Coordinates of C-alpha atoms and ligand atoms in Angstrom, one line a residue:
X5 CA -43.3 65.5 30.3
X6 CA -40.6 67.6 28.9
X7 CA -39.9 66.9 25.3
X8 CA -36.9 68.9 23.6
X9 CA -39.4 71.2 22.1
X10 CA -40.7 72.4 25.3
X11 CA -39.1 76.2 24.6
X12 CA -40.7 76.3 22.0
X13 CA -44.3 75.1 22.6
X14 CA -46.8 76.4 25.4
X15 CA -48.6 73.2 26.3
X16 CA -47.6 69.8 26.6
X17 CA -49.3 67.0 24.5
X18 CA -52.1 65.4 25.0
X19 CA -51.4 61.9 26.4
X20 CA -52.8 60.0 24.2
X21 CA -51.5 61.6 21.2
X22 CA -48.4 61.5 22.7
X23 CA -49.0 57.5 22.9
X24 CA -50.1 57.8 19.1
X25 CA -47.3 59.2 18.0
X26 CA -44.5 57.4 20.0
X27 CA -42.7 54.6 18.2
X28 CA -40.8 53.4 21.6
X29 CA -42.8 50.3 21.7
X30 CA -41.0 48.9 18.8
X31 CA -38.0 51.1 17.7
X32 CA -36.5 49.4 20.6
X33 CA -35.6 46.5 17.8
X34 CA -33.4 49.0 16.8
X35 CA -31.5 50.2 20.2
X36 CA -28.0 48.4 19.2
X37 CA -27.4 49.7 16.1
X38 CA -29.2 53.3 17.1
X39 CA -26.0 53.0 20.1
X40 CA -23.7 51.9 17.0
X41 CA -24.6 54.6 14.9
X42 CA -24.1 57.2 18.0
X43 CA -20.9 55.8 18.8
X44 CA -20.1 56.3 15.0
X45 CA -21.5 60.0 14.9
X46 CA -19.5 61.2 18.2
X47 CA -16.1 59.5 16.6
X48 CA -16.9 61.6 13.4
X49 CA -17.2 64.9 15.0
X50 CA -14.1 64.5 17.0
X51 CA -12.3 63.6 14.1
X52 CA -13.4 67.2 12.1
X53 CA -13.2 69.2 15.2
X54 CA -16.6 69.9 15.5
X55 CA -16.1 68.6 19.4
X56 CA -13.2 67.9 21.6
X57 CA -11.5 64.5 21.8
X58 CA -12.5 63.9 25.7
X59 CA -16.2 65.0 24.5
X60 CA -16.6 62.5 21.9
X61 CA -14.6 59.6 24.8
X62 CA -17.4 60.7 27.0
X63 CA -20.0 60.4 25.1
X64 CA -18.8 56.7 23.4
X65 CA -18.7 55.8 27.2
X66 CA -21.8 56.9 27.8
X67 CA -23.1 54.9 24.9
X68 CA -21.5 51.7 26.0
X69 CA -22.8 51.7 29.2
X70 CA -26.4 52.3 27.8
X71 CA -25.6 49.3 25.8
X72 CA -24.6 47.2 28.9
X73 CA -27.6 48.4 30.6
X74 CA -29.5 47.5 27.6
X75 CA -28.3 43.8 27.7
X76 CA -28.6 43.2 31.2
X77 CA -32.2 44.4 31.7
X78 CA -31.5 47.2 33.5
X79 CA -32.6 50.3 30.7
X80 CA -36.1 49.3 29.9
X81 CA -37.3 53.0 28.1
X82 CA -40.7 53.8 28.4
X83 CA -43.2 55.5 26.1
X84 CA -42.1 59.0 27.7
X85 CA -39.5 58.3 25.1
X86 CA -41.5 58.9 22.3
X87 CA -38.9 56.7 20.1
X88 CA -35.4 55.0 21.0
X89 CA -33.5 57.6 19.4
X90 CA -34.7 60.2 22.3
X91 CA -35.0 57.5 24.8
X92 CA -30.9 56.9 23.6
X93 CA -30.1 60.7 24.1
X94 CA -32.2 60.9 27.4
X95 CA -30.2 58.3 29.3
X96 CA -26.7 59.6 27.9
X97 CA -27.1 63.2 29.4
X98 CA -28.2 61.5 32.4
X99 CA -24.7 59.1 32.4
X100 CA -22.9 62.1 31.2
X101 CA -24.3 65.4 31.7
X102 CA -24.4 68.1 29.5
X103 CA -22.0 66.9 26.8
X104 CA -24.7 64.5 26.0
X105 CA -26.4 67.1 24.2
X106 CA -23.6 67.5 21.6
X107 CA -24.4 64.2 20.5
X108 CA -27.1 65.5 18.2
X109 CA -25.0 67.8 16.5
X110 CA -25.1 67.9 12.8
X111 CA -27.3 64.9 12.9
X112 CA -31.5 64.5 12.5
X113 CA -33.9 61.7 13.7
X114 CA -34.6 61.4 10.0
X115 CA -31.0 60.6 9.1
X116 CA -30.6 58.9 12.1
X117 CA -33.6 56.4 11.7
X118 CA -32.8 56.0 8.2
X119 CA -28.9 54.7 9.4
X120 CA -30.2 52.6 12.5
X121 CA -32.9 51.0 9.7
X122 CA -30.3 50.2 7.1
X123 CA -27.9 48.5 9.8
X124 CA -30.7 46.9 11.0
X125 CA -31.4 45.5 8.1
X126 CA -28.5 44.5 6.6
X127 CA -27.4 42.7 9.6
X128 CA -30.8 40.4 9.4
X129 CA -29.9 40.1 5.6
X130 CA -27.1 37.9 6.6
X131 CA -28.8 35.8 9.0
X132 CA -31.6 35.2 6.5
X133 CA -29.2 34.4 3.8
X134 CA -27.7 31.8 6.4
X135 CA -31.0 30.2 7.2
X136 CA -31.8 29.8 3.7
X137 CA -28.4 27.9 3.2
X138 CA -29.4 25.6 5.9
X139 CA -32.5 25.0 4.2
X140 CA -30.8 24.3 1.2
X141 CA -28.5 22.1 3.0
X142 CA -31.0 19.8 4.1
X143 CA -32.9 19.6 0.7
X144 CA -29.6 18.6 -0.9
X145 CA -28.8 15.9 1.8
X146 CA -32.6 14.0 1.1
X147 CA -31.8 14.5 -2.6
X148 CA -28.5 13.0 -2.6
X149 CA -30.0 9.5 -0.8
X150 CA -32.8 10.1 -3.4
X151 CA -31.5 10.2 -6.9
X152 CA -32.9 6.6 -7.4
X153 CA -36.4 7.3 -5.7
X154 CA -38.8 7.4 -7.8
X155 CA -41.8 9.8 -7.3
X156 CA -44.2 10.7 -9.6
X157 CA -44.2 14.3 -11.6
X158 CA -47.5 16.5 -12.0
X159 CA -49.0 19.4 -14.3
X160 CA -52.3 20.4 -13.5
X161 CA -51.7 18.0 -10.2
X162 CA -52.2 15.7 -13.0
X163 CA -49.9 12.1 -13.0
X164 CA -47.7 13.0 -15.8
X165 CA -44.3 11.9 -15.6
X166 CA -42.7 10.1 -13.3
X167 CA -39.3 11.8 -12.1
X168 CA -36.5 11.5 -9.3
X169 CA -37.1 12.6 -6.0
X170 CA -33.5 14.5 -6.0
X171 CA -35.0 16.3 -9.0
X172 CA -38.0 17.5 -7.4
X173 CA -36.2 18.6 -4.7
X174 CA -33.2 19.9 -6.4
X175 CA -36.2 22.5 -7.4
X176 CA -36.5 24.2 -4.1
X177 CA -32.6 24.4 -3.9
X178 CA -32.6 26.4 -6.7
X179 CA -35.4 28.6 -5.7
X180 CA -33.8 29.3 -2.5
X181 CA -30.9 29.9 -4.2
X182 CA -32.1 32.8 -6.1
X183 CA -34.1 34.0 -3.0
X184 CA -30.5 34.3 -1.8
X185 CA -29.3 36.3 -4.8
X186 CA -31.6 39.0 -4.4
X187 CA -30.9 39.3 -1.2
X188 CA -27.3 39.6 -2.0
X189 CA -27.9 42.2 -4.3
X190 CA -30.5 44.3 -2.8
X191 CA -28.0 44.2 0.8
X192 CA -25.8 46.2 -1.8
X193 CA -28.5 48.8 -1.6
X194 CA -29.3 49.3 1.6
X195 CA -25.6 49.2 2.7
X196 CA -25.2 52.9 1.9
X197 CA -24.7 55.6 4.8
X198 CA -27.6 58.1 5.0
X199 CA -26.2 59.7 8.0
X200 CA -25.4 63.4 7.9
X201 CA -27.9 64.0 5.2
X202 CA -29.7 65.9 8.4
X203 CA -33.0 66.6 8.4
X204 CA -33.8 67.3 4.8
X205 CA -30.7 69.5 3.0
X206 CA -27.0 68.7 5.1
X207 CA -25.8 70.7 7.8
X208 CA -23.6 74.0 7.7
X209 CA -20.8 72.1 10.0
X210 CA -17.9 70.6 8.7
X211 CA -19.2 66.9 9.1
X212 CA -17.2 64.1 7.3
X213 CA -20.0 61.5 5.7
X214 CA -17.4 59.5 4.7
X215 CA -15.6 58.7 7.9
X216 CA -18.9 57.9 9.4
X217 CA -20.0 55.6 6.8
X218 CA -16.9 53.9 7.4
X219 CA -16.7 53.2 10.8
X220 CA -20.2 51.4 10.3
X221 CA -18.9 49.4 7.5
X222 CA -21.3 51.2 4.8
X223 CA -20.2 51.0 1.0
X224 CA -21.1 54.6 0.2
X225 CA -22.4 57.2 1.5
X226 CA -25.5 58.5 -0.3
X227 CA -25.4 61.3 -3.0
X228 CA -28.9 63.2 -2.2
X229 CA -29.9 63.9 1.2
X230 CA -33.5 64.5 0.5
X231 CA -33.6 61.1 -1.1
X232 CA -31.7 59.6 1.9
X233 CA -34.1 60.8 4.8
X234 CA -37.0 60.3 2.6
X235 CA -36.8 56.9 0.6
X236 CA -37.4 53.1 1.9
X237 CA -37.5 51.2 -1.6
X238 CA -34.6 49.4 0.1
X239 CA -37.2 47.8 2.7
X240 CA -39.4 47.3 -0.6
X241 CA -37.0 45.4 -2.1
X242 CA -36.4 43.5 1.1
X243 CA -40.1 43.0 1.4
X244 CA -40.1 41.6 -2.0
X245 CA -37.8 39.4 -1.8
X246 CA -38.9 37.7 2.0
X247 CA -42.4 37.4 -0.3
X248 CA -40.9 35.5 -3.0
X249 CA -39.1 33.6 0.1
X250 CA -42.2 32.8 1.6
X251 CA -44.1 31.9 -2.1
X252 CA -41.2 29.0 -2.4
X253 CA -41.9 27.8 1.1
X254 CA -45.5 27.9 1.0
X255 CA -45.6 25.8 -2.0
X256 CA -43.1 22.9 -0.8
X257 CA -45.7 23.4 2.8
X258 CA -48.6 22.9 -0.3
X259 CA -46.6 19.4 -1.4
X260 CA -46.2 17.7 2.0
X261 CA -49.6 18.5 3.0
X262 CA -50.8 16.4 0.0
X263 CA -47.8 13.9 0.5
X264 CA -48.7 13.1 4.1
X265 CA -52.5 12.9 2.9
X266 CA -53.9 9.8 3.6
X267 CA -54.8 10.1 -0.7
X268 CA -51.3 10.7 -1.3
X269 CA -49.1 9.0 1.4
X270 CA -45.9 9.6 -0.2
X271 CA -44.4 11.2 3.3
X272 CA -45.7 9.8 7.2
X273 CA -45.5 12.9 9.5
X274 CA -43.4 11.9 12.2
X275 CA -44.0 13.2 15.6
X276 CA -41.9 16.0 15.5
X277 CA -43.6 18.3 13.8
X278 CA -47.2 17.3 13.8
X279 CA -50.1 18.0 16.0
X280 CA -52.9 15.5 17.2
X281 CA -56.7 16.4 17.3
X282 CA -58.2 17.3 20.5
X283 CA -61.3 15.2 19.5
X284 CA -60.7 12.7 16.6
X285 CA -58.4 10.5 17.8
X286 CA -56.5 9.0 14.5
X287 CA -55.8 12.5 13.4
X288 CA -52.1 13.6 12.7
X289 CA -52.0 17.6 11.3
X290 CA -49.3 19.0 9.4
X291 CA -49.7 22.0 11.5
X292 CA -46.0 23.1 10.3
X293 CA -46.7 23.6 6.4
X294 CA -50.1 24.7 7.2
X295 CA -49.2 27.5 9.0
X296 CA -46.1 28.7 6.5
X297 CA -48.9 28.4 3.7
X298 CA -51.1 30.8 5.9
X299 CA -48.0 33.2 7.2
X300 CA -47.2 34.1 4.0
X301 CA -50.4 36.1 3.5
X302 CA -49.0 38.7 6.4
X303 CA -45.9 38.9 4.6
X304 CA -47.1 39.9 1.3
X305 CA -49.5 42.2 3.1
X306 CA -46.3 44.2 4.4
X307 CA -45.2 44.3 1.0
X308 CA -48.5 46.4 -0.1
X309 CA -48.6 48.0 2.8
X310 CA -45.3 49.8 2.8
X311 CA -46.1 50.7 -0.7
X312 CA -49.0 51.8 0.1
X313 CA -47.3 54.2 2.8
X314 CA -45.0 55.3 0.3
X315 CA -46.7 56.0 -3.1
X316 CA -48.2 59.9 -1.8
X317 CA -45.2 61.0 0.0
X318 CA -44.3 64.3 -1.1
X319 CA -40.0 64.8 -0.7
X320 CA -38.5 65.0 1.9
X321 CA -39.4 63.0 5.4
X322 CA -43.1 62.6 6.8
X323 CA -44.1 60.9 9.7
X324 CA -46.3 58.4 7.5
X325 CA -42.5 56.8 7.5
X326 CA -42.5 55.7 11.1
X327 CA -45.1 53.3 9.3
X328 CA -42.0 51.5 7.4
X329 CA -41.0 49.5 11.3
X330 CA -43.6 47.5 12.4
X331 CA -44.3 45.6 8.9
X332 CA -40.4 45.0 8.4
X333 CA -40.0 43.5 11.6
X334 CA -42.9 41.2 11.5
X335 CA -41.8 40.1 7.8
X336 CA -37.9 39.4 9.4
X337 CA -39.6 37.5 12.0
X338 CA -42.1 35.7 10.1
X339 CA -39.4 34.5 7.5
X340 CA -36.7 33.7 10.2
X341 CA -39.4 31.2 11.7
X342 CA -41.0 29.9 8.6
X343 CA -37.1 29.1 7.5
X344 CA -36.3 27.3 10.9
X345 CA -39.4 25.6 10.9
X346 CA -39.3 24.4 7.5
X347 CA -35.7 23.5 7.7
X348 CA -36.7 21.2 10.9
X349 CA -39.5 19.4 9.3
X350 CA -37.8 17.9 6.5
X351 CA -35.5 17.0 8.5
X352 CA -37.5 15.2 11.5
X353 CA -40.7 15.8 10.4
X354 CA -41.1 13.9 7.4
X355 CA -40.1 10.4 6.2
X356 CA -40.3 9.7 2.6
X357 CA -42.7 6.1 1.8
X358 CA -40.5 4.5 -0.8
X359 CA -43.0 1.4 -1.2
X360 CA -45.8 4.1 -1.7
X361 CA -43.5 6.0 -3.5
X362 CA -42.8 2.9 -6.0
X363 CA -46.4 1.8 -6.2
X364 CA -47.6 5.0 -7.6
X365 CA -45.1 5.1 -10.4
X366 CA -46.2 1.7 -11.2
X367 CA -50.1 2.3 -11.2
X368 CA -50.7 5.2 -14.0
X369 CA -50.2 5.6 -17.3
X370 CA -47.2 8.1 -16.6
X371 CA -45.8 6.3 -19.2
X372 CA -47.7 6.9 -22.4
X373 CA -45.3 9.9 -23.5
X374 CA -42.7 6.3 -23.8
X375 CA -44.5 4.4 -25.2
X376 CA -45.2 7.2 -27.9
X377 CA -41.5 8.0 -28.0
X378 CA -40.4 4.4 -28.7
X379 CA -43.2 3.9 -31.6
X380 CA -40.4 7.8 -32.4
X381 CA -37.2 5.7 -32.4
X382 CA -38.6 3.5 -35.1
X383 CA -39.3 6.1 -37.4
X384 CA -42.5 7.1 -36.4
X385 CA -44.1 10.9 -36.8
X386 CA -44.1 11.9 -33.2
X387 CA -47.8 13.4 -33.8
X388 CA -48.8 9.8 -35.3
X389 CA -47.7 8.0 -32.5
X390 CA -49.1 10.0 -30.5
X391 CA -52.4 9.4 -31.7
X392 CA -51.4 5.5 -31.5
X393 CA -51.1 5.0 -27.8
X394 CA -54.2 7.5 -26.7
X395 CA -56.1 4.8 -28.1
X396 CA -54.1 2.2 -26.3
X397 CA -54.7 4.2 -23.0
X398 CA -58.4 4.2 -24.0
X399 CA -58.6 0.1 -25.1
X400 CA -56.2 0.4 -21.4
X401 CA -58.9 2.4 -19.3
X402 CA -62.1 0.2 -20.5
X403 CA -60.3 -3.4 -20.1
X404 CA -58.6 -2.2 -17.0
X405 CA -55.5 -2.8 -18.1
X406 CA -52.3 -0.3 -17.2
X407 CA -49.9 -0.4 -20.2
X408 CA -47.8 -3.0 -19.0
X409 CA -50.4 -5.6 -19.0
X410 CA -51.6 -5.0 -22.3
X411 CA -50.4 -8.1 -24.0
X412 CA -48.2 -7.5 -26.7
X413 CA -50.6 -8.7 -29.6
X414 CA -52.8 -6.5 -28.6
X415 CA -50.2 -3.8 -28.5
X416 CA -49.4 -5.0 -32.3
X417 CA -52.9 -4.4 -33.2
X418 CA -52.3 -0.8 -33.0
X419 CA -49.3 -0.8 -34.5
X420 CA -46.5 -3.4 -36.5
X421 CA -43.9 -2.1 -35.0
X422 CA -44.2 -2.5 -31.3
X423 CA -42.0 -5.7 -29.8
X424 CA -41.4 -7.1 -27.0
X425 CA -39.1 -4.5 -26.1
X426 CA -41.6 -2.7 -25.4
X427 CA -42.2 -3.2 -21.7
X428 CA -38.7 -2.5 -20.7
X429 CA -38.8 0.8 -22.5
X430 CA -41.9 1.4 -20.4
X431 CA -40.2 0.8 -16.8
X432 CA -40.7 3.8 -14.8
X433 CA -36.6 3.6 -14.2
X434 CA -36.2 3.0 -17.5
X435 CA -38.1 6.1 -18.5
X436 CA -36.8 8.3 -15.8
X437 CA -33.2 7.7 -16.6
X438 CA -33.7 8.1 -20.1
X439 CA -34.6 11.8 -19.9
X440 CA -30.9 12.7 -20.4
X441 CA -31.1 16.5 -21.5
X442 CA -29.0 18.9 -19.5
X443 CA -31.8 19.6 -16.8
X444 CA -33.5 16.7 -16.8
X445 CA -34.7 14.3 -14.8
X446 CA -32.5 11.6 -16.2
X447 CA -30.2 9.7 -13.3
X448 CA -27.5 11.0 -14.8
X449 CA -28.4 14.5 -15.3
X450 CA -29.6 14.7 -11.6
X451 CA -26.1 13.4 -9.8
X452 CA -24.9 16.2 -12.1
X453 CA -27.0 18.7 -11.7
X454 CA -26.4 17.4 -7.4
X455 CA -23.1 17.7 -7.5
X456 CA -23.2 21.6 -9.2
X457 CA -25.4 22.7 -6.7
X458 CA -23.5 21.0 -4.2
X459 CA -20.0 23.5 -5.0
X460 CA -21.9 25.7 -5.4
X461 CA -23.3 25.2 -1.8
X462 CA -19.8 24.8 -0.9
X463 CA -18.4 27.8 -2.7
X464 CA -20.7 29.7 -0.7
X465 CA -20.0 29.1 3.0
X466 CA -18.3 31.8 4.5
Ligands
LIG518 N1 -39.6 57.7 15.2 C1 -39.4 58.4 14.0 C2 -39.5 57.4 12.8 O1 -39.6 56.2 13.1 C3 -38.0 58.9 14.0 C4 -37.8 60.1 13.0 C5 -38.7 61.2 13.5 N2 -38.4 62.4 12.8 C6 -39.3 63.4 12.9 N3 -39.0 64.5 12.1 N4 -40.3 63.4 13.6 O2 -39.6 57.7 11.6

């Protein structure tokens, strides 16, 4: 196997440390923007006069037909490749002869892996971002026929308020909405050109950065070129942010599973998205949620892992970085399908109970804080009334009685001031709407708070 060091060395590698130490198997994610990159790099060093004119068309031919080749089936590199970027360089010199070796000029594997990473990554940015507006786009469409529905609200998985199911679900939207904000900002980041840096300290030719960076659409190119070959924080930051992605997720998967419990029943599984059992026949699984809940833990796992890689590195690059790949792809992957999945069971997988939904308001004392804020409205110490209606619940709990049944005599008892205004100031719409502070749960504040997110939504299409 010749390898381009073969002058310089006197035996070949051993075979399987050659398998160790290829990266062939899953560089290849990175063969189109590895041929962008080249095409990029040969345009550069026309433009300075570093090659000819007719070199550098040769050699962007060369590239585009490995690219056709690529996308019809027919170049399928193998590990004597060790890694795409000499698998790349291989096949050009065998399309064009020896001008394919000028390719390389002025240009390292660590600047060029560090490039191909960063469009890489930036282009699966985008789709992300995309696939968390469509999961936004569903949760705002249930919300918007849900303002009314009434559902009701936990601490401590607790009954402790009831709320609006748009409000609930107006939650997510905004989570996803700042998972799309870091994204945003931390594309910003990665969107600057490494390429030319060379292998550690620049090159002694006459290379243009800038025109490179460029052509490939990069903001900037970067100031330090041992901190270009040698850093990843950007695919920290990426890995941070698909965890956070895949923390909101897995707690929404957390909720239906409980909802579609036969405890709970606030959503049916439809069949869609849910799984039979191979041996108890009434079974329906939420196999969906359950298995964002559990692919989160790989995700998170990248996270510490890449830091891991990272935290001994001594400047400039080591091959400890070929590490970065693997975990990066899995986490795009993993968040791309955990998205789409997602996005499809609320959509067909789920259907909200609304007569469930309405009994379980109606069955609690979710209420109490009311009933304690309407003993407030008549003048009442807050902490005082309080203490009134947790005896109520009490004299409530041993007669069996839910607050609405407590007879209003007996409600008097406890307190002179309670009328018999009481019970519609105890309604679970009554109480929902009332929560009117910007935020809220309130009817009012909800369709508000809807229709921000919605321009917002809006603003954002591109
Ligand atoms: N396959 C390598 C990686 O993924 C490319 C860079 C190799 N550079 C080197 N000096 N060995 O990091």
């Amino acid at each position: 196997m010749t390898t381009p060091w073969s002058q310089r060395f006197e035996q070949g590698l051993n075979p399987a440390i050659h398998r160790f130490n290829a990266s062939i198997g899953f560089d290849i994610a990175l063969i189109e923007f590895d041929l962008t990159g080249s095409v990029a790099q040969a345009k550069m060093l026309a433009h300075t006069g570093i090659i000819a004119d007719a070199e550098a068309q040769a050699l962007v031919a060369g590239l585009e037909q490995i690219r056709s080749e690529w996308q019809s089936g027919a170049f399928q590199p193998g590990i004597e490749s060790e890694d795409i970027h000499y698998a790349v360089e291989r096949r050009l010199v065998e399309i064009v002869g020896d001008v394919g070796k000028k390719l390389h000029t002025g240009r390292s594997r660590n600047d060029q892996v560090g490039t191909d990473l960063r469009l890489w990554l930036r282009f699966e940015i985008d789709s992300v971002v995309e696939m968390l507006r469509d999961f936004q786009r569903i949760l705002l469409d249930l919300a918007k026929e849900n303002v009314e529905t009434l559902i009701p609200g936990y601490t401590h998985l607790q009954r402790a308020q009831p709320i609006s199911l748009a409000h609930h679900l107006l939650a997510y939207v905004e989570m996803a909405e700042r998972d799309q904000e870091r994204l945003t900002q931390l594309r910003k980041r990665v969107n600057i050109s490494p390429l030319g840096s060379g292998a550690l300290a620049g090159t002694v030719l006459p290379i243009d950065r800038h025109f490179s960076a460029q052509l490939l659409g990069f903001d900037a190119v970067s100031e330090n070129s041992l901190d270009s070959v040698s850093d990843r924080d950007y695919a920290i930051e990426f890995l941070n942010a698909s965890s956070l992605v895949l923390v909101h997720l897995s707690r929404l998967s957390e909720e239906v599973i409980l909802w579609a419990s036969q405890e709970f029943r606030f959503v049916t599984l439809t069949d869609r998205c849910a799984t039979g059992s191979s041996l108890m026949p009434q079974k329906k699984n939420p196999d969906v949620p359950e298995l964002v809940r559990g692919k989160s833990g790989r995700v998170f796992g990248h996270l510490v892992g890449l830091l891991t890689v990272m935290k001994g590195l001594p400047l400039a690059y080591n091959k400890d970085l070929q590490e970065d790949k693997e975990g990066l792809f899995d986490t795009v992957s993993t968040v791309k399908q955990c998205l789409e999945a997602m996005t499809i069971l609320l959509r067909e997988g789920i259907v909200f109970n609304p007569e469930r939904l309405a009994g379980a308001v109606n069955e609690d004392y979710s209420n109490a804080t009311d009933a304690a804020d309407y003993l407030v409205r008549k003048g009442i110490p807050f902490r005082e009334a309080y203490g009134v209606i947790g005896g109520i619940v009490k004299h409530g709990i041993t007669t069996g009685q839910l607050l609405k049944e407590i007879s209003i005599a007996d409600w008097q008892t406890f307190h002179p001031a309670f009328e018999a205004d009481l019970y519609a100031a105890i309604e679970p719409a009554t109480i929902v709407a009332a929560r009117n502070s910007y935020g809220g749960t309130g009817f009012m504040q909800v369709r508000a708070a809807l229709a921000r997110a919605e321009a917002r939504w809006q603003n954002g299409a591109t």
